[in-house]
Amino acid sequence: MLNPLRAAVVAAFVLTAGCTAADPPGPPPGLAERGTTFTKATVTKQDLTAKVSLTGKVELNPVYGIAAPVDGEVRYLTAPDAGPVARETRVATVWSDGEPTRIVIPAGAEFAGRLVADRAVVVKGTPIVSVRHGGYAVAADIDGKQAYAIANGLKAVRAQIEGGPGPFACATLGTIAALPPGTVPEPPEPTAPPVDPTAPPTMAGPPKDVEPQPEPSEPTGMRLVCTAPSGTTLINGAPATVEVVTAEAKNVLVAPVEAVAGTQGKGQVDVIGPDGERVTTPVQLGLTDGKVVEIKSGLEGDETLAVPGPTLAAPEPTGEFGPGGP
């Protein structure tokens, strides 16, 4: 009979020998192995609308900018009198190849300032005039990522006032670009008539009233300003949601966003072959609504895709030191 102490040592040795470094570790508890396909998806065809949702509020007399419609040289006219203009009023001209393009502010709005110097040469899309809208409008702030999403144009804009009217079509005013401080040129100094040294002195009359000049406009971040249809009841400061349709496509090939890796045109999907093998395939991407993304090329339309999609590998380091670094 073995000594009890010796028997315990032998048992411990047997247990230790059963778990050697040569044995591969099993998957972590509760986690599947890397590359496991949890589900599958098929590509389909449908109409697609790309939208961006913005957070805003109702504002009284918000400031917006008017951008140069063409490349050219800006020449300002004399600033209109302070206050809203009674009719559409031209405040500047952009000259391009000898052709003038009028810059006007609408009736009921107020000229708020020049945004570039007189005779400055600008490119199309540069804000050159700030305008103060007369009345209520919906103003929504735009961050950098959203600005790139809507940079190619606004197909449609709708707004919903929280707890109030909507959704309704909202007519956009001016540009979404951030505005620098708007400056209003001072009126020219009146030229005093020459004094006749032989004339008797005269008593100065009471000072004439000075016409008030518009205050310079404050700088703004990127924002979208739009107006509600006539008859819509708006309350200053009421929160609002603004939905911007940036692009539309009809009957295009789409895949779930979970099955696609990549953005900005180039991407990859994992196509499941007849034997269940995943084949990573490059694709050209188009519009997305956040649920599906347009596949412009790379697939025929009858493929089955793995979900989740492939993970894009980190790019090789590049630069003056090469892949190995300094």
PDB file of N, CA, C and O in Angstrom, residues 87-111:
ATOM      1  N   ARG A  87     -37.743  96.030 -50.615  1.00  0.00           N
ATOM      2  CA  ARG A  87     -37.813  95.212 -51.830  1.00  0.00           C
ATOM      3  C   ARG A  87     -36.457  94.527 -52.030  1.00  0.00           C
ATOM      4  O   ARG A  87     -35.480  94.857 -51.353  1.00  0.00           O
ATOM      5  N   GLU A  88     -36.418  93.569 -52.930  1.00  0.00           N
ATOM      6  CA  GLU A  88     -35.154  92.899 -53.244  1.00  0.00           C
ATOM      7  C   GLU A  88     -34.104  93.945 -53.603  1.00  0.00           C
ATOM      8  O   GLU A  88     -34.342  94.813 -54.438  1.00  0.00           O
ATOM      9  N   THR A  89     -32.940  93.869 -52.947  1.00  0.00           N
ATOM     10  CA  THR A  89     -31.937  94.938 -53.078  1.00  0.00           C
ATOM     11  C   THR A  89     -30.573  94.348 -53.412  1.00  0.00           C
ATOM     12  O   THR A  89     -30.098  93.431 -52.740  1.00  0.00           O
ATOM     13  N   ARG A  90     -29.952  94.910 -54.441  1.00  0.00           N
ATOM     14  CA  ARG A  90     -28.603  94.471 -54.813  1.00  0.00           C
ATOM     15  C   ARG A  90     -27.590  95.128 -53.890  1.00  0.00           C
ATOM     16  O   ARG A  90     -27.628  96.336 -53.661  1.00  0.00           O
ATOM     17  N   VAL A  91     -26.670  94.295 -53.348  1.00  0.00           N
ATOM     18  CA  VAL A  91     -25.653  94.817 -52.426  1.00  0.00           C
ATOM     19  C   VAL A  91     -24.237  94.583 -52.940  1.00  0.00           C
ATOM     20  O   VAL A  91     -23.274  95.139 -52.408  1.00  0.00           O
ATOM     21  N   ALA A  92     -24.079  93.765 -53.963  1.00  0.00           N
ATOM     22  CA  ALA A  92     -22.746  93.489 -54.499  1.00  0.00           C
ATOM     23  C   ALA A  92     -22.880  92.900 -55.892  1.00  0.00           C
ATOM     24  O   ALA A  92     -23.973  92.501 -56.331  1.00  0.00           O
ATOM     25  N   THR A  93     -21.748  92.832 -56.574  1.00  0.00           N
ATOM     26  CA  THR A  93     -21.664  92.200 -57.893  1.00  0.00           C
ATOM     27  C   THR A  93     -20.389  91.376 -57.936  1.00  0.00           C
ATOM     28  O   THR A  93     -19.340  91.815 -57.445  1.00  0.00           O
ATOM     29  N   VAL A  94     -20.471  90.181 -58.487  1.00  0.00           N
ATOM     30  CA  VAL A  94     -19.280  89.359 -58.718  1.00  0.00           C
ATOM     31  C   VAL A  94     -19.007  89.376 -60.219  1.00  0.00           C
ATOM     32  O   VAL A  94     -19.836  88.927 -61.017  1.00  0.00           O
ATOM     33  N   TRP A  95     -17.838  89.918 -60.588  1.00  0.00           N
ATOM     34  CA  TRP A  95     -17.458  90.015 -61.995  1.00  0.00           C
ATOM     35  C   TRP A  95     -16.569  88.837 -62.377  1.00  0.00           C
ATOM     36  O   TRP A  95     -15.563  88.561 -61.724  1.00  0.00           O
ATOM     37  N   SER A  96     -16.952  88.145 -63.453  1.00  0.00           N
ATOM     38  CA  SER A  96     -16.187  86.999 -63.938  1.00  0.00           C
ATOM     39  C   SER A  96     -16.118  87.072 -65.452  1.00  0.00           C
ATOM     40  O   SER A  96     -17.161  87.051 -66.130  1.00  0.00           O
ATOM     41  N   ASP A  97     -14.905  87.189 -65.986  1.00  0.00           N
ATOM     42  CA  ASP A  97     -14.694  87.284 -67.435  1.00  0.00           C
ATOM     43  C   ASP A  97     -15.551  88.384 -68.056  1.00  0.00           C
ATOM     44  O   ASP A  97     -16.131  88.221 -69.133  1.00  0.00           O
ATOM     45  N   GLY A  98     -15.616  89.508 -67.368  1.00  0.00           N
ATOM     46  CA  GLY A  98     -16.360  90.643 -67.885  1.00  0.00           C
ATOM     47  C   GLY A  98     -17.864  90.550 -67.723  1.00  0.00           C
ATOM     48  O   GLY A  98     -18.585  91.448 -68.152  1.00  0.00           O
ATOM     49  N   GLU A  99     -18.361  89.463 -67.092  1.00  0.00           N
ATOM     50  CA  GLU A  99     -19.793  89.291 -66.911  1.00  0.00           C
ATOM     51  C   GLU A  99     -20.153  89.511 -65.440  1.00  0.00           C
ATOM     52  O   GLU A  99     -19.541  88.921 -64.554  1.00  0.00           O
ATOM     53  N   PRO A 100     -21.181  90.345 -65.165  1.00  0.00           N
ATOM     54  CA  PRO A 100     -21.569  90.593 -63.774  1.00  0.00           C
ATOM     55  C   PRO A 100     -22.630  89.606 -63.290  1.00  0.00           C
ATOM     56  O   PRO A 100     -23.522  89.214 -64.040  1.00  0.00           O
ATOM     57  N   THR A 101     -22.506  89.197 -62.027  1.00  0.00           N
ATOM     58  CA  THR A 101     -23.537  88.405 -61.359  1.00  0.00           C
ATOM     59  C   THR A 101     -23.998  89.172 -60.134  1.00  0.00           C
ATOM     60  O   THR A 101     -23.194  89.487 -59.245  1.00  0.00           O
ATOM     61  N   ARG A 102     -25.280  89.489 -60.089  1.00  0.00           N
ATOM     62  CA  ARG A 102     -25.823  90.316 -59.015  1.00  0.00           C
ATOM     63  C   ARG A 102     -25.967  89.512 -57.722  1.00  0.00           C
ATOM     64  O   ARG A 102     -26.368  88.348 -57.742  1.00  0.00           O
ATOM     65  N   ILE A 103     -25.631  90.140 -56.601  1.00  0.00           N
ATOM     66  CA  ILE A 103     -25.851  89.573 -55.277  1.00  0.00           C
ATOM     67  C   ILE A 103     -26.917  90.419 -54.601  1.00  0.00           C
ATOM     68  O   ILE A 103     -26.716  91.621 -54.380  1.00  0.00           O
ATOM     69  N   VAL A 104     -28.068  89.815 -54.304  1.00  0.00           N
ATOM     70  CA  VAL A 104     -29.183  90.569 -53.761  1.00  0.00           C
ATOM     71  C   VAL A 104     -29.610  89.976 -52.427  1.00  0.00           C
ATOM     72  O   VAL A 104     -29.379  88.786 -52.138  1.00  0.00           O
ATOM     73  N   ILE A 105     -30.236  90.821 -51.588  1.00  0.00           N
ATOM     74  CA  ILE A 105     -30.870  90.338 -50.370  1.00  0.00           C
ATOM     75  C   ILE A 105     -32.372  90.471 -50.563  1.00  0.00           C
ATOM     76  O   ILE A 105     -32.850  91.399 -51.220  1.00  0.00           O
ATOM     77  N   PRO A 106     -33.162  89.532 -50.019  1.00  0.00           N
ATOM     78  CA  PRO A 106     -34.602  89.536 -50.294  1.00  0.00           C
ATOM     79  C   PRO A 106     -35.333  90.618 -49.508  1.00  0.00           C
ATOM     80  O   PRO A 106     -34.825  91.146 -48.502  1.00  0.00           O
ATOM     81  N   ALA A 107     -36.521  90.946 -49.963  1.00  0.00           N
ATOM     82  CA  ALA A 107     -37.361  91.918 -49.260  1.00  0.00           C
ATOM     83  C   ALA A 107     -37.643  91.422 -47.850  1.00  0.00           C
ATOM     84  O   ALA A 107     -37.886  90.233 -47.624  1.00  0.00           O
ATOM     85  N   GLY A 108     -37.572  92.341 -46.901  1.00  0.00           N
ATOM     86  CA  GLY A 108     -37.820  91.993 -45.511  1.00  0.00           C
ATOM     87  C   GLY A 108     -36.582  91.600 -44.738  1.00  0.00           C
ATOM     88  O   GLY A 108     -36.619  91.516 -43.510  1.00  0.00           O
ATOM     89  N   ALA A 109     -35.459  91.340 -45.427  1.00  0.00           N
ATOM     90  CA  ALA A 109     -34.204  90.999 -44.762  1.00  0.00           C
ATOM     91  C   ALA A 109     -33.372  92.261 -44.555  1.00  0.00           C
ATOM     92  O   ALA A 109     -33.658  93.327 -45.115  1.00  0.00           O
ATOM     93  N   GLU A 110     -32.312  92.131 -43.751  1.00  0.00           N
ATOM     94  CA  GLU A 110     -31.454  93.277 -43.443  1.00  0.00           C
ATOM     95  C   GLU A 110     -30.009  92.946 -43.793  1.00  0.00           C
ATOM     96  O   GLU A 110     -29.519  91.858 -43.473  1.00  0.00           O
ATOM     97  N   PHE A 111     -29.350  93.875 -44.472  1.00  0.00           N
ATOM     98  CA  PHE A 111     -27.930  93.707 -44.771  1.00  0.00           C
ATOM     99  C   PHE A 111     -27.146  93.708 -43.461  1.00  0.00           C
ATOM    100  O   PHE A 111     -27.262  94.632 -42.657  1.00  0.00           O
TER     101      PHE A 111
END
